[in-house]
Coordinates of C-alpha atoms (C1' of nucleotides) in Angstrom, one line a residue:
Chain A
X9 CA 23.8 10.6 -13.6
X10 CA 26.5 10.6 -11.1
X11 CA 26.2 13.1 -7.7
X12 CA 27.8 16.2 -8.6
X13 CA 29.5 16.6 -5.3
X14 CA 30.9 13.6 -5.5
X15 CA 32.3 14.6 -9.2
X16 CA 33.7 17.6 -8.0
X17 CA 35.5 15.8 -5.1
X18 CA 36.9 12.7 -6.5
X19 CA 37.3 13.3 -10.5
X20 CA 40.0 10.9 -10.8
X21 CA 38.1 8.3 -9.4
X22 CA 35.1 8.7 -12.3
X23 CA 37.8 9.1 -14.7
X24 CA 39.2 6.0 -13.4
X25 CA 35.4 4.1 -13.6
X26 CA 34.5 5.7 -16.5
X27 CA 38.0 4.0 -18.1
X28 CA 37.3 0.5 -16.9
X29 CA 33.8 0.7 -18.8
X30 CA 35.9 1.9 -21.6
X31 CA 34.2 5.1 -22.1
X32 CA 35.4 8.8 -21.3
X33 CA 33.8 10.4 -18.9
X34 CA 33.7 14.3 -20.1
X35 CA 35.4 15.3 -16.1
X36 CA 37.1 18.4 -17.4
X37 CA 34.4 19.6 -19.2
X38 CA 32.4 18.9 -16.6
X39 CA 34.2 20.4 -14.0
X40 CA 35.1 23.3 -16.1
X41 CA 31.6 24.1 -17.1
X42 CA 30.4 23.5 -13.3
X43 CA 32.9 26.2 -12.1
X44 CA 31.5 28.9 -14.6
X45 CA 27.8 27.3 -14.0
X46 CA 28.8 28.3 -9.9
X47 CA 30.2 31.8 -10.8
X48 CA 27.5 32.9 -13.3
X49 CA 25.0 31.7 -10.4
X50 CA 26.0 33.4 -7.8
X51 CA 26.5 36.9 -9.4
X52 CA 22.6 36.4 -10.7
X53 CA 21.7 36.0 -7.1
X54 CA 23.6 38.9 -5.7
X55 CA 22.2 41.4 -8.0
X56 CA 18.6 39.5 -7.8
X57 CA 18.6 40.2 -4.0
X58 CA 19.4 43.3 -4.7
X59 CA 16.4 44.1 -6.9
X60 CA 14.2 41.5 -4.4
X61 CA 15.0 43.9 -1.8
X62 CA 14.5 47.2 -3.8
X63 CA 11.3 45.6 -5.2
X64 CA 9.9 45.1 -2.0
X65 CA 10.9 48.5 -0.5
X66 CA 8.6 49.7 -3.3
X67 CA 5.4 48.1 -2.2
X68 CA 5.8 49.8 1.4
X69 CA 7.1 52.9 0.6
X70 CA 3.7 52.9 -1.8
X71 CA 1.7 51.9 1.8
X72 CA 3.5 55.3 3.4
X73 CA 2.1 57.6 0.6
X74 CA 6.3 58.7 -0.1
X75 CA 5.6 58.7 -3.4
X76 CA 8.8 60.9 -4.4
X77 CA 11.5 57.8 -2.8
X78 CA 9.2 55.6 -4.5
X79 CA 9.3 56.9 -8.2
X80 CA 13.1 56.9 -6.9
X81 CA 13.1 53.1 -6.1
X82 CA 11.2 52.4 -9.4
X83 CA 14.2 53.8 -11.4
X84 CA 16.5 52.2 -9.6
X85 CA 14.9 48.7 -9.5
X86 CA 14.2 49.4 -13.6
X87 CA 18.1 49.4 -13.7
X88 CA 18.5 46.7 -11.7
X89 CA 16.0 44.4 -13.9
X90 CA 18.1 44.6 -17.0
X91 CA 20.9 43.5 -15.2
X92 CA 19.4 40.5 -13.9
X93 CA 18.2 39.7 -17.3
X94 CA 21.8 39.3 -18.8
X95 CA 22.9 37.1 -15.2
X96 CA 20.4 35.1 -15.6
X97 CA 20.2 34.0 -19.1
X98 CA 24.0 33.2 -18.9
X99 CA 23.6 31.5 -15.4
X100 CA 20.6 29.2 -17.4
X101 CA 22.6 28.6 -20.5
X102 CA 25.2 27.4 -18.0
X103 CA 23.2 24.9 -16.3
X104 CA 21.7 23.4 -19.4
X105 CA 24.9 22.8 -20.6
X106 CA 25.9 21.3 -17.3
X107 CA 22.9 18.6 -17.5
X108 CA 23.4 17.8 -21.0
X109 CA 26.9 17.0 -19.6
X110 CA 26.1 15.2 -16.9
X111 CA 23.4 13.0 -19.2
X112 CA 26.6 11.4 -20.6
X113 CA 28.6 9.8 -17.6
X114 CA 28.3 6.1 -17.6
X115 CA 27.7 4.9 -14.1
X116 CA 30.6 3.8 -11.7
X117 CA 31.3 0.1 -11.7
X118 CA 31.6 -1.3 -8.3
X119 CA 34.6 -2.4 -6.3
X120 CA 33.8 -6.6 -6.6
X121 CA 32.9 -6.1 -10.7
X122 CA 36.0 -7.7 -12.6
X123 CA 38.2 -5.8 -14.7
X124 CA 37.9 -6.1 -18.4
X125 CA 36.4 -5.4 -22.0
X126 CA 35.2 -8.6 -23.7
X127 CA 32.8 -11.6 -22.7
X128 CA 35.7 -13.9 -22.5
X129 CA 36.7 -11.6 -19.3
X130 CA 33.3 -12.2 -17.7
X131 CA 33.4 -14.7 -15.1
X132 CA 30.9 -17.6 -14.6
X133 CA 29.4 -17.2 -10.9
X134 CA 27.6 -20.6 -10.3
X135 CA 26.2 -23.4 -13.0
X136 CA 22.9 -25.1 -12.3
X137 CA 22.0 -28.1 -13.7
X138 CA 23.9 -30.3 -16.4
X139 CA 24.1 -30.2 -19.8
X140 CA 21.5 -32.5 -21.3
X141 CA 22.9 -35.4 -23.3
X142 CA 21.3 -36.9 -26.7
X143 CA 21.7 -39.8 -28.2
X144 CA 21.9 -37.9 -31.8
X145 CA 22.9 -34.4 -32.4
X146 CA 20.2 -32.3 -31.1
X147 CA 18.1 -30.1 -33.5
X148 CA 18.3 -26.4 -33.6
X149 CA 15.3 -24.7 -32.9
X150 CA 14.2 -23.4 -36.3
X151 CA 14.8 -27.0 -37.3
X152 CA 12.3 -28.1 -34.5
X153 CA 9.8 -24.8 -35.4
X154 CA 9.4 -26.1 -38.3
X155 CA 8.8 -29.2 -37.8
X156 CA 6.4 -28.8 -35.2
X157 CA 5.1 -25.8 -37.2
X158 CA 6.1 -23.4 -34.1
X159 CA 6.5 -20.5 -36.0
X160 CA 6.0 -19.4 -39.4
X161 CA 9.4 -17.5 -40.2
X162 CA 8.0 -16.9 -44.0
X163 CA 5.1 -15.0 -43.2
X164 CA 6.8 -13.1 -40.5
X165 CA 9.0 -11.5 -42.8
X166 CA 6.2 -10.8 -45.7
X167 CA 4.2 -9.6 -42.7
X168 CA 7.5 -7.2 -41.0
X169 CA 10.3 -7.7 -42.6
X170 CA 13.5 -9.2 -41.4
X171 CA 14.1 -10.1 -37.9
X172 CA 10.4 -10.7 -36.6
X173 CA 8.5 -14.0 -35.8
X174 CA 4.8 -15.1 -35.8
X175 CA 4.2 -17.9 -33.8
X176 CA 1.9 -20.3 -34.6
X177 CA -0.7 -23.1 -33.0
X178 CA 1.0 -24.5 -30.3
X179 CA 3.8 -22.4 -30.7
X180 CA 2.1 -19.2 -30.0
X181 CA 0.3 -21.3 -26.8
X182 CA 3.5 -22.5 -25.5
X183 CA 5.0 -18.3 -25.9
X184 CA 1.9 -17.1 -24.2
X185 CA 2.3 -20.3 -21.3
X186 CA 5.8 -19.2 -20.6
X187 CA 4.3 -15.4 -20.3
X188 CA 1.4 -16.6 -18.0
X189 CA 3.8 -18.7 -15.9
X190 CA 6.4 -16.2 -15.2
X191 CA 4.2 -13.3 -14.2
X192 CA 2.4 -16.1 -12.2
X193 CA 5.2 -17.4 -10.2
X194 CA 6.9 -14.0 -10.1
X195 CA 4.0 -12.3 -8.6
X196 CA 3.1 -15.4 -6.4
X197 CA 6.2 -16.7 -5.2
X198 CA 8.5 -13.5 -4.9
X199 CA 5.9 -11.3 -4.0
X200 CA 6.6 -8.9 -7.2
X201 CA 3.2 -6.6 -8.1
X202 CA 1.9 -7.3 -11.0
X203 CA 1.2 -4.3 -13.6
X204 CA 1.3 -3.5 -17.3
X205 CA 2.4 -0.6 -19.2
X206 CA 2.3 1.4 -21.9
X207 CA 4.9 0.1 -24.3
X208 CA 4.7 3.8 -26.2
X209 CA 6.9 6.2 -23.6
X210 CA 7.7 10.1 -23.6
X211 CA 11.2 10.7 -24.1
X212 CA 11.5 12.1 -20.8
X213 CA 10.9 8.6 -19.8
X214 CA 14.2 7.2 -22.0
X215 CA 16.1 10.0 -20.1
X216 CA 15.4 8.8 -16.9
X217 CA 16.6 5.1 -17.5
X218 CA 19.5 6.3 -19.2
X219 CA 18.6 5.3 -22.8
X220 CA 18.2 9.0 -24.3
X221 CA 20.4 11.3 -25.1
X222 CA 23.2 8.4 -26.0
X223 CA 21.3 5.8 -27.2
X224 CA 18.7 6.8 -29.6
X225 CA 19.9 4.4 -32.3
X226 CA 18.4 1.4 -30.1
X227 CA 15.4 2.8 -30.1
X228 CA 12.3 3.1 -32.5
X229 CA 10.6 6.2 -32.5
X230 CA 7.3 7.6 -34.0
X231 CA 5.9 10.4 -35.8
X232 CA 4.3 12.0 -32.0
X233 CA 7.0 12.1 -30.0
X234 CA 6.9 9.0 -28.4
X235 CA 9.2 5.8 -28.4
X236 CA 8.8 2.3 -28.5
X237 CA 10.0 1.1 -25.2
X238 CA 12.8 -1.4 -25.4
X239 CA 12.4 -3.2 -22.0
X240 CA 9.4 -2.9 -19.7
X241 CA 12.2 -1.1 -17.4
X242 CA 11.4 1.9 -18.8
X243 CA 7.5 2.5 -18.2
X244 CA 8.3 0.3 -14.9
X245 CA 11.1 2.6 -13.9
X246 CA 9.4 5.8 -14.5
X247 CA 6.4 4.9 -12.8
X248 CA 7.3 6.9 -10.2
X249 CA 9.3 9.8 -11.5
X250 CA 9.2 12.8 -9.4
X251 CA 8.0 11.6 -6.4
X252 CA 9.3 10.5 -2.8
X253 CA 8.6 7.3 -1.5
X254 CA 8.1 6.0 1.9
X255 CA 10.8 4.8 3.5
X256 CA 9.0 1.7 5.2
X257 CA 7.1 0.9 1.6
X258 CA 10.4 0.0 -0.2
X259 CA 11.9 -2.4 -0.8
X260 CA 9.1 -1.7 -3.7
X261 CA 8.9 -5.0 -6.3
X262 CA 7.8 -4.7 -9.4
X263 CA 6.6 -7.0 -12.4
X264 CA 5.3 -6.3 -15.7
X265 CA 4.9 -8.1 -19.3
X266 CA 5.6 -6.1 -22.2
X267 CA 6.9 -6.4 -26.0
X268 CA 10.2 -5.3 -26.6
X269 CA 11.2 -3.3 -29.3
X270 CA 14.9 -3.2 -30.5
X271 CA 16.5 -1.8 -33.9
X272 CA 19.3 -3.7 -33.0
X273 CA 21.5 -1.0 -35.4
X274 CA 24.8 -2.6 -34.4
X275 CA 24.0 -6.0 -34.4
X276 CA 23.1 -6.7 -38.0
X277 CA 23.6 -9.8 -39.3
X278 CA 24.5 -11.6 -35.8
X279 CA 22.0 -14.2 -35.1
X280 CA 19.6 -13.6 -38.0
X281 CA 18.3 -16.9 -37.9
X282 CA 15.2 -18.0 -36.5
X283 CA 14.3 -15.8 -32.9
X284 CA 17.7 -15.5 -31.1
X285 CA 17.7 -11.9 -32.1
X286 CA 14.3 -9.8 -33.4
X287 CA 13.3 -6.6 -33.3
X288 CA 10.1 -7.2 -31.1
X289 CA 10.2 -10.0 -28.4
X290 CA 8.0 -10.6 -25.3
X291 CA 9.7 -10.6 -21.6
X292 CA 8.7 -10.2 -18.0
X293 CA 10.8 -7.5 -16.0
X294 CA 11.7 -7.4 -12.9
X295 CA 12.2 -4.0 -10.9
X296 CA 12.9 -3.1 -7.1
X297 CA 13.4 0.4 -5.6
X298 CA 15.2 -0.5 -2.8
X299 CA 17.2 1.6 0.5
X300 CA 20.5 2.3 -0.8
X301 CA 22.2 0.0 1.8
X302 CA 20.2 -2.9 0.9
X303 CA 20.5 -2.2 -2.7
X304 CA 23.9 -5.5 -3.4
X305 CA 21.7 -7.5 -1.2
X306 CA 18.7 -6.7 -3.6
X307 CA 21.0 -7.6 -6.6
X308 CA 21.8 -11.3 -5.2
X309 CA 17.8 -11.5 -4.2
X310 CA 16.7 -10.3 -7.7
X311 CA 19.2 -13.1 -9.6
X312 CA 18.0 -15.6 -7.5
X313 CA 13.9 -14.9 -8.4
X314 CA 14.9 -14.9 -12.2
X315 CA 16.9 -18.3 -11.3
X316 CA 13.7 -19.7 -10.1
X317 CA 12.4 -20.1 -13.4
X318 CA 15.0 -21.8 -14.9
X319 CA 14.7 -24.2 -12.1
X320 CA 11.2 -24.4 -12.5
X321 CA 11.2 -25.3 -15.8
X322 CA 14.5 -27.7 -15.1
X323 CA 17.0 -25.8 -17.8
X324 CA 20.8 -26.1 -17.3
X325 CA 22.1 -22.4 -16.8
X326 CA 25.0 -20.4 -15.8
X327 CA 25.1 -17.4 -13.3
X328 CA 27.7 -15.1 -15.2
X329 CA 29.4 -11.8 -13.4
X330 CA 29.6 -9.0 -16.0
X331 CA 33.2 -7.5 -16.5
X332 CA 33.3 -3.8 -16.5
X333 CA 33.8 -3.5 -20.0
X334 CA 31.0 -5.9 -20.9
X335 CA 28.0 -4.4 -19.1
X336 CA 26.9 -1.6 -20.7
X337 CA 27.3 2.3 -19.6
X338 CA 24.1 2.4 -16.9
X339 CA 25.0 0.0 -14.9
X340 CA 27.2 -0.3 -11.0
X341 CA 27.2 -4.2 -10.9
X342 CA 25.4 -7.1 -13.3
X343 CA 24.9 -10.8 -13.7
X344 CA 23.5 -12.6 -16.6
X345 CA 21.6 -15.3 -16.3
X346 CA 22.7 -17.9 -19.6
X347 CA 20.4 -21.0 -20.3
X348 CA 22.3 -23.7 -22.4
X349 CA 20.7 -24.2 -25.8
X350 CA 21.9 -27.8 -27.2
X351 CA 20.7 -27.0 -30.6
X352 CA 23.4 -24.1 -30.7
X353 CA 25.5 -25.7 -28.1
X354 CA 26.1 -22.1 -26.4
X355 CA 24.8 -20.3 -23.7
X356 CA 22.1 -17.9 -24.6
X357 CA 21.7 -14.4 -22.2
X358 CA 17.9 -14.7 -21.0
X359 CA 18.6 -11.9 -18.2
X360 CA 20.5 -9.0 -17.0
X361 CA 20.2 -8.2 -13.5
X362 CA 22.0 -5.4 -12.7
X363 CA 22.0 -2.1 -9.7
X364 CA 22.2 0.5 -11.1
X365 CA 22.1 2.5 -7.9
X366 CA 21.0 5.9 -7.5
X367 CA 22.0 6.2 -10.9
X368 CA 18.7 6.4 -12.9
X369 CA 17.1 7.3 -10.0
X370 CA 19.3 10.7 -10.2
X371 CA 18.2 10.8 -14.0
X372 CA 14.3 10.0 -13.0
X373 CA 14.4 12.0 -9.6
X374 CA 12.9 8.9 -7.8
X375 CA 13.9 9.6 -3.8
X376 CA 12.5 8.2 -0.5
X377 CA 12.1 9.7 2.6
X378 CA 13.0 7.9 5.9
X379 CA 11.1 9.1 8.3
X380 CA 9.2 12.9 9.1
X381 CA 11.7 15.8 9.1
X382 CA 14.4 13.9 7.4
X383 CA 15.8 14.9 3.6
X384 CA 14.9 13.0 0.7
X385 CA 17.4 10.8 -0.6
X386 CA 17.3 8.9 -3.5
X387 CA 16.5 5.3 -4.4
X388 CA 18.7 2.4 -5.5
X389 CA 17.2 0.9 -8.3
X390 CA 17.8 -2.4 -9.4
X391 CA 16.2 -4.4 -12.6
X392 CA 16.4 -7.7 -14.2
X393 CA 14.5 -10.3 -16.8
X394 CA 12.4 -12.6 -15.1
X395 CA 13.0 -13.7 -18.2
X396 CA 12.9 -13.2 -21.6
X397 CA 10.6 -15.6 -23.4
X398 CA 11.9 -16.4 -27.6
X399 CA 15.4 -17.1 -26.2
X400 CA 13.6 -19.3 -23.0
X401 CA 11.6 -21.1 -25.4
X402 CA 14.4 -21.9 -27.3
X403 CA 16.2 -23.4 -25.2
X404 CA 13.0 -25.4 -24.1
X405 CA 12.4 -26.9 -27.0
X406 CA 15.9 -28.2 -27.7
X407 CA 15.9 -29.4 -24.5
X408 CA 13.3 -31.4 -24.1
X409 CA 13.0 -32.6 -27.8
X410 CA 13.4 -36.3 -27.9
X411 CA 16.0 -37.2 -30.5
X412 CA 13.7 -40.8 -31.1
X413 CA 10.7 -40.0 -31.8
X414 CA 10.9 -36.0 -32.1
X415 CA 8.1 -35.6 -29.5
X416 CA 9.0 -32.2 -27.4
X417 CA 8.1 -32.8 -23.6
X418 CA 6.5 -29.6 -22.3
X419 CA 7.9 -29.5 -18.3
X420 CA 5.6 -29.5 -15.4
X421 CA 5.0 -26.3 -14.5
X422 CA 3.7 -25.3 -18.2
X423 CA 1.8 -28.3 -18.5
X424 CA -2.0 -26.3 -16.7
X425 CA -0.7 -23.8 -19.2
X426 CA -0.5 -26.2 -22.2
X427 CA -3.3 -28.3 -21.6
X428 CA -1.0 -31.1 -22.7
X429 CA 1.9 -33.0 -21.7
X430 CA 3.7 -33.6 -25.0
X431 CA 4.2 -31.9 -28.2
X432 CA 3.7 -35.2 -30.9
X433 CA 5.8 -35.1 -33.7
X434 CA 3.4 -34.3 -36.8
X435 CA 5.3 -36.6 -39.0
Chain B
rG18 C1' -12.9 15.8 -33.1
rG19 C1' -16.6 20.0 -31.0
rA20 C1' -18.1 23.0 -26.5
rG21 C1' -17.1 24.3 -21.6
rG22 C1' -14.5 24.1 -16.6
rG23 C1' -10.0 23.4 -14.0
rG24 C1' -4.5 22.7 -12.6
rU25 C1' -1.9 26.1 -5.5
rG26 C1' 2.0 22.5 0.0
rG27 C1' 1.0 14.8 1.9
rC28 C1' -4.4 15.6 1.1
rA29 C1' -8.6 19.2 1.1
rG30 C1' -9.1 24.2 0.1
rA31 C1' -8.5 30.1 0.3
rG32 C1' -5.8 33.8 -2.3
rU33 C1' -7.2 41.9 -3.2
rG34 C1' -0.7 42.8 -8.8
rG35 C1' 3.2 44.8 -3.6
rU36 C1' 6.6 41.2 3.7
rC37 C1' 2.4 35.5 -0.3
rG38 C1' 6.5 30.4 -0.4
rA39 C1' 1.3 31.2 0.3
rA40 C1' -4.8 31.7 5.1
rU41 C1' -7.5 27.7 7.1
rG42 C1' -8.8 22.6 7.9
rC43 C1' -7.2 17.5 7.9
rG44 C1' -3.1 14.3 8.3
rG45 C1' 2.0 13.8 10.4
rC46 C1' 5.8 15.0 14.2
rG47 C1' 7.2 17.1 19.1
rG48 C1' 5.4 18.9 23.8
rU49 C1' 1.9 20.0 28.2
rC50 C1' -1.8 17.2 30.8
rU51 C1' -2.6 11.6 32.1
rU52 C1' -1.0 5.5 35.8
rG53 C1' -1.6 4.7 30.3
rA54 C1' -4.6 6.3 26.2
rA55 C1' -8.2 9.6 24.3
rA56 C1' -9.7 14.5 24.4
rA57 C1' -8.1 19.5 25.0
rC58 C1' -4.2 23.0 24.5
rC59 C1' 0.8 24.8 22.5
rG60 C1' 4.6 24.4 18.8
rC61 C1' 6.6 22.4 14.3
rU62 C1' 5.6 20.4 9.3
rA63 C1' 6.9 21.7 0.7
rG64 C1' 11.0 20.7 -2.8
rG65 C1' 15.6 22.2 -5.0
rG66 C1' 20.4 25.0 -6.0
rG67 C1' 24.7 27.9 -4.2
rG68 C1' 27.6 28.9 0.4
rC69 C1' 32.1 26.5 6.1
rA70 C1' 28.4 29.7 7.7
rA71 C1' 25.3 33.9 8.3
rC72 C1' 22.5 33.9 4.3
rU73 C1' 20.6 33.8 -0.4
rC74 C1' 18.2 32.4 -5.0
rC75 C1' 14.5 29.4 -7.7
rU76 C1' 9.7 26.7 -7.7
rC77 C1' 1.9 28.1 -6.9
rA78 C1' 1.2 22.5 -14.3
rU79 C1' 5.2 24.1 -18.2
rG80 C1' 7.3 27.9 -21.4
rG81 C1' 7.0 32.9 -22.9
rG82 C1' 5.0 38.1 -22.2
rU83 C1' 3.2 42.8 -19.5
rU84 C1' 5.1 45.4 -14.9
rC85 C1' 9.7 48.5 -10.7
rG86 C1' 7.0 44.0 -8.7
rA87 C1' 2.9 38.1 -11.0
rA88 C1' 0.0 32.4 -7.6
rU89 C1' -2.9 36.8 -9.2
rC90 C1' -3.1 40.0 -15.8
rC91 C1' -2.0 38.3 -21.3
rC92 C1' -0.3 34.3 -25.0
rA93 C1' 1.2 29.3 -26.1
rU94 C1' 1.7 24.3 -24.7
rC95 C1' 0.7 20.0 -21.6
rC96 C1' -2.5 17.5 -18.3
rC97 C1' -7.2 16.6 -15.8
rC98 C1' -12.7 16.9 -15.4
rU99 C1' -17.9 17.5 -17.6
rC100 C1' -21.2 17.3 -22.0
rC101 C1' -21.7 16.0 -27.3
rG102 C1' -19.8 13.1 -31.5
rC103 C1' -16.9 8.8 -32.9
rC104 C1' -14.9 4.2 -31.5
rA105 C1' -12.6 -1.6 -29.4

RNA sequence: GGAGGGGUGGCAGAGUGGUCGAAUGCGGCGGUCUUGAAAACCGCUAGGGGGCAACUCCUCAUGGGUUCGAAUCCCAUCCCCUCCGCCA
C-alpha cells in the first residue's frame, strides 16, 4: 500500500514506478474513486453534526422539563437519522472500494534499482569465492542423493505427489544441521531473536505482507479459513500488526524456522527434478522493523548476515541487484543472494533480501512512535532468507563431493552438527 | 466438545441509555520547589479520517439491531479466562 497523500500528489510518478515493475497501477481509478470517497464523506459528516448536535440538545432540553421543544427536537433529529443512513452507506461503500483499490498497487522501486524486465537485466553486485574446479564433471545432486541415499524421491511422491522430498539418514541429519546452524549463527552472531510460528495464518495476515488479494494462486489454503504460509515472513511480519513500537526498541531483528509452502501454479514443469523447486521446503527468515531513514542501511546490513553463511560454510556465491521488472510487485529495492551449484553449473537463488519500506507496514498497520507526544509513523520493514536450506544443501553437496573417491566433505561449521567429518561413499 | 465468566485508554480499573472519548489510580511528559535528586504540588498524556484552518466525523473486541440518542439494552461472530471431558 502506497500513502494516499502521496498518490494524490504525485500520480505520474506511481504511474511511472508502477510501469518500470511492468504492472499498471489503477491511478485514475484510484484517484477517481478517492475524489467521490472525499465528497460522499464530507456530506455524511455535515449532516451527522447536524443530528450530533440536535441529539444532544435533546438530552438537556429533557434535564429542563421543556418537554414540548423536545418532542420538537425528537422529530426533527428522526428526520435527520434517515438521512445520515443513505450518507453513510454510500460514504462506506466508497471507502471499501477505495482499499480494495489501494490493495493492488505494487510498491515503488527505488531511485538506485536498475531498469528492466528480465534476469539477464539484473546486475551482479559482488562475487565471493571461486568456482570450485573438478577433475571430472561434477555430479548433480539427485545423482549424489542417490548415491549416498540422501533422499528418497520415490517414496516422496507415493507419499505427496509430485514436487516434494523425504530426506533420509544422513540426508535428513545434514537438512536439520543446516537448520540448527543458521538459527544458531543468526541468533548468535547477528543478534536476530529467535522465534517460531505458526505456519497456518489468517488471511488478514497474507493481506498485510502483500500476498492476498493478488496472489492467492501461490498459496495453499484450507477448509477453515486459514493458509499455509509461504515464507516465515508472514507469521514473522504480522507479529506485530496493529501496534506501535518504540522508537528506541527498533531496529527490531527477527529470526524464525519454518516450512514453506508453495503451489508454484506458474512454474510447472521448471526444475522438476530432484529439490530445486518443491512445494514444501525448510528456510530460516530474516526480518527487521527498522526507522525509516535507516531502513537502505538495513538492507546492506541484512545481505551481509545472510552472506555470512555462505562464507561460513565456504560456497562460491554472487550478490545480484534485482532489476525492477524482476523483483516482484512488494518490493522498493532487493538483492539475491546466488550460490553456484557445479552439478547444474548455474547459480541457484538461496535469498531475497529486499525493503519493502513502509509498504507492508501500511498494509499490516505496524508504526513506531519516537518519543512521548509525537505521531505514530510507520515502520520500514525489511526481510530476507538467512537462507533457504534444499537449494543450500544442494549446492553443498556438489561442492564438496570428491570426484575420486565420491566421499562428500561436510564443512566445519556443520561438522558438531553432523557428528562426522565425511559423508563415505556407500559403494 | 460441555458449562460458566469476561473483553473499556500504555497498564490497572469505574461507568446511571442523554455534554462519556470515557471517573480514578499507576506509568510517562512538562512545570513549581531544590545546589542536585527524592518527596510534595500543578498541568498535560488514546488512535484514525477529512479540512489551509476554525473545525468536524469515526473508534469502548467485531458486525448487525432497538432508540431521537448506545460503552451501557438485544442478536450473531471472534478472542481470552475458569471448571469438566478428550488428547501429544
Amino acid at each position: 500500500m502506497l500513502d494516499r497523500q502521496f498518490i494524490r500528489q504525485n500520480p505520474d510518478a506511481v504511474r511511472a514506478g508502477a510501469a518500470r515493475k511492468g504492472v499498471k497501477a489503477p491511478v485514475d481509478e484510484f484517484l477517481q474513486t478517492d475524489a467521490a470517497w472525499r465528497t460522499a464523506t464530507h456530506e455524511w459528516e455535515t449532516v451527522q453534526a447536524q443530528a450530533n448536535t440536535v441529539n444532544k440538545s435533546i438530552g438537556a432540553l429533557m434535564g429542563q422539563g421543556k418537554k414540548d421543544e423536545a418532542e420538537a427536537a425528537k422529530r426533527e433529529a428522526a428526520e435527520l437519522k434517515s438521512k445520515v443512513g443513505d450518507l453513510e452507506g454510500a460514504a462506506k461503500e466508497l471507502e471499501a472500494k477505495l482499499r480494495e483499490i489501494e490493495l493492488l498497487f505494487p510498491n515503488l522501486p527505488h531511485d538506485s534499482v536498475p531498469d528492466g524486465t528480465t534476469p539477464d537485466e539484473n546486475v551482479v553486485i559482488r562475487e565471493w569465492g571461486e568456482k570450485p574446479t573438478f577433475a571430472e564433471a561434477p555430479k548433480k545432486h539427485f545423482d549424489i542423493a542417490l548415491e549416498h541415499g540422501l533422499i528418497d524421491f520415490d517414496r516422496a511422491t507415493k507419499v505427496s505427489g509430485s514436487g516434494f522430498a523425504v530426506y533420509t539418514g544422513m540426508g535428513a541429519k545434514l537438512h536439520r544441521a543446516l537448520i540448527q546452524f543458521m538459527l544458531d549463527f543468526q541468533t548468535r552472531e547477528n543478534g536476530y531473536d529467535e522465534v517460531y510460528p505458526p505456519a497456518l495464518v489468517l488471511s488478514s495476515s497474507l493481506v498485510g505482507t502483500g500476498n492476498l488479494p493478488k496472489f492467492e494462486e501461490d498459496l495453499y489454503s484450507t477448509k477453515d479459513d486459514l493458509y499455509l504460509i509461504p515464507t516465515a515472513e508472514v507469521p514473522v511480519t504480522n507479529l506485530y500488526r496493529d501496534e506501535i513500537l518504540d522508537a528506541t526498541d527498533l531496529p527490531l531483528k527477527v529470526g524464525a524456522f519454518t516450512p514453506c509452502f508453495r503451489r508454484e501454479a506458474g512454474a510447472a514443469g521448471r526444475d522438476t527434478r530432484g529439490i530445486l523447486r518443491t512445494h514444501q521446503f525448510e528456510k530460516i527468515e530474516l526480518v527487521k522493523y527498522v526507522l525509516p531513514e535507516e531502513s537502505y542501511n538495513e538492507l546492506e546490513l541484512l545481505v551481509t548476515d545472510a552472506e555470512d553463511i555462505l562464507q561460513a560454510l565456504g560456497l562460491h556465491y554472487r550478490v545480484v541487484l534485482l532489476c525492477a521488472g524482476d523483483m516482484g510487485e512488494k518490493g522498493c529495492k532487493c538483492y539475491d543472494l546466488e550460490v553456484y551449484a557445479p552439478g547444474e553449473d548455474r547459480y541457484l537463488e538461496v535469498s531475497s533480501c529486499t525493503n519493502f519500506e513502509a509498504y507492508q507496514a501500511r498494509r499490516a498497520n505496524i508504526r513506531m512512535r519516537r518519543g512521548p507526544g509525537e505521531k505514530p509513523e510507520f515502520v520500514h520493514i525489511l526481510n530476507g532468507s538467512g537462507l533457504a536450506v534444499p537449494r543450500l544443501l544442494v549446492a553443498l553437496i556438489e561442492t564438496y563431493r570428491l570426484s575420486d573417491s565420491g566421499d562428500i566433505v561436510i564443512p566445519e561449521p556443520l561438522k558438531p552438527y553432523m557428528g562426522v567429518d565425511v559423508l563415505k561413499n556407500p559403494d
